[in-house]
XYZ file of C-alpha atoms in Angstrom:
167
model
C -39.166 15.241 89.526
C -36.075 15.535 87.360
C -37.792 13.710 84.508
C -40.869 15.940 84.766
C -38.676 19.034 84.695
C -36.964 17.769 81.528
C -40.286 16.953 79.859
C -41.956 20.214 80.857
C -39.249 22.882 81.269
C -41.832 25.673 81.065
C -43.519 24.504 84.277
C -42.251 26.144 87.431
C -41.803 23.485 90.104
C -41.281 24.160 93.777
C -40.194 21.083 95.710
C -40.734 20.927 99.469
C -39.555 17.881 101.415
C -41.248 18.043 104.809
C -39.156 15.161 106.090
C -35.803 16.784 105.319
C -36.939 20.340 106.031
C -39.792 20.060 108.536
C -42.041 22.946 109.423
C -42.252 23.509 113.188
C -45.432 22.225 114.777
C -47.906 24.757 116.071
C -47.597 25.838 119.668
C -49.173 28.651 121.644
C -46.039 30.691 120.933
C -46.143 30.121 117.167
C -49.853 30.984 117.082
C -49.118 34.255 118.863
C -46.504 35.034 116.176
C -44.257 36.846 118.621
C -41.114 35.695 116.812
C -40.565 37.707 113.587
C -38.492 34.922 112.000
C -41.240 32.381 112.721
C -43.897 34.717 111.281
C -41.809 35.223 108.126
C -41.325 31.464 107.717
C -45.071 30.862 108.131
C -45.834 33.545 105.547
C -43.377 31.971 103.093
C -45.199 28.628 103.428
C -48.537 30.381 102.904
C -47.329 32.247 99.805
C -45.892 29.069 98.330
C -49.287 27.400 98.791
C -51.332 30.321 97.459
C -49.182 30.639 94.328
C -49.373 26.933 93.436
C -51.807 25.759 90.761
C -51.159 22.055 91.352
C -50.045 20.501 94.617
C -48.686 16.966 94.777
C -48.721 15.441 98.235
C -46.576 12.343 98.534
C -46.891 10.910 102.020
C -46.842 7.589 103.811
C -49.662 6.459 106.044
C -48.415 6.421 109.629
C -50.691 4.757 112.172
C -53.743 5.123 109.905
C -53.173 8.843 109.271
C -50.805 11.449 107.860
C -47.304 12.152 109.197
C -47.097 14.930 111.765
C -44.860 16.913 109.406
C -47.674 17.037 106.837
C -50.097 18.069 109.585
C -47.713 20.897 110.534
C -47.792 22.101 106.896
C -51.594 21.948 106.854
C -51.684 23.951 110.081
C -49.694 26.686 108.313
C -51.983 26.857 105.270
C -55.359 26.505 107.019
C -55.635 30.084 108.235
C -58.888 31.967 108.747
C -59.115 35.003 106.506
C -56.456 33.634 104.147
C -57.559 30.213 102.918
C -61.028 30.072 104.463
C -63.479 32.433 106.100
C -66.467 32.184 108.370
C -69.718 33.490 106.917
C -73.329 33.633 108.049
C -73.862 30.438 106.038
C -70.888 28.634 107.573
C -67.230 28.290 106.611
C -66.233 29.116 103.044
C -63.018 28.007 101.369
C -60.912 30.706 99.713
C -58.252 28.511 98.095
C -60.303 27.060 95.238
C -59.041 26.639 91.703
C -56.169 24.391 92.715
C -55.660 20.752 91.870
C -54.272 18.353 94.466
C -52.794 14.951 93.731
C -52.428 12.814 96.830
C -50.012 9.917 96.335
C -49.725 7.803 99.447
C -47.906 4.659 100.485
C -49.140 2.137 103.014
C -47.194 -0.762 104.420
C -50.261 -2.961 104.844
C -53.636 -3.679 103.330
C -56.519 -1.515 104.466
C -59.571 -3.136 102.891
C -61.746 -1.703 105.666
C -62.132 2.002 104.834
C -62.651 2.831 108.513
C -58.909 2.210 108.996
C -57.944 4.938 106.525
C -57.905 8.368 108.136
C -55.409 9.726 105.616
C -57.425 10.191 102.413
C -60.673 11.242 104.148
C -58.795 13.747 106.311
C -56.949 15.293 103.376
C -60.176 15.483 101.344
C -61.979 17.082 104.278
C -59.361 19.702 105.124
C -58.606 20.580 101.500
C -62.337 20.760 100.762
C -62.702 23.073 103.752
C -60.138 25.334 102.082
C -62.216 25.311 98.883
C -60.212 22.743 96.918
C -62.474 20.182 95.299
C -60.222 18.868 92.518
C -58.466 16.113 94.472
C -57.112 12.877 93.006
C -55.749 10.117 95.217
C -53.743 7.008 94.554
C -52.184 4.652 97.073
C -49.372 2.125 96.890
C -50.677 -0.540 99.247
C -48.951 -3.423 101.001
C -45.463 -2.306 99.984
C -44.038 -3.584 103.269
C -45.656 -6.989 102.771
C -44.442 -7.265 99.194
C -40.956 -6.163 100.192
C -40.753 -8.779 102.952
C -41.907 -11.562 100.617
C -39.757 -10.581 97.625
C -36.451 -12.042 98.914
C -38.066 -15.444 99.489
C -37.169 -18.090 96.985
C -38.949 -21.394 97.063
C -36.314 -24.144 96.945
C -36.528 -26.903 94.359
C -35.902 -29.382 97.107
C -36.916 -28.726 100.678
C -34.194 -29.033 103.317
C -34.392 -32.072 105.566
C -35.709 -30.189 108.564
C -38.694 -28.945 106.524
C -39.608 -32.432 105.295
C -39.907 -33.586 108.882
C -42.405 -30.865 109.800
C -46.038 -30.441 108.953
C -46.619 -27.397 106.835
C -49.868 -25.540 106.739
């Protein structure tokens, strides 16, 4: 982010780290908005979203899906009458005109698309809000690569290896 800010100082960047500063998950109490501080915090999240032209989502894949902190953010921006509305022809997104870049990281390989609930979910929910300019990229198998990287193949195998059958 620092490099982007240096390259493009005219661009206003708002950085939100949902891991370091998580948004509370929805509960019956938060939906009722009986707490003025909670309502103000939810409105601040909504305004930040509505004012953004480009949104970059950087999130890991946890258990085939998005982190719960990202889901909590989505729950705050997916609000009937604000970012979508119900019409006689079905739901209509009100948050169009934005661009979303989804950059994800996955510890394993997910060649079977049925194991990826992250990208389809984000495309579905953002599309529901009226956002159709969505780009996705994924860093795959980072955990596998990281675990293999420290390995160094010896020039000469130790004695105990020479006595074993290797597959």
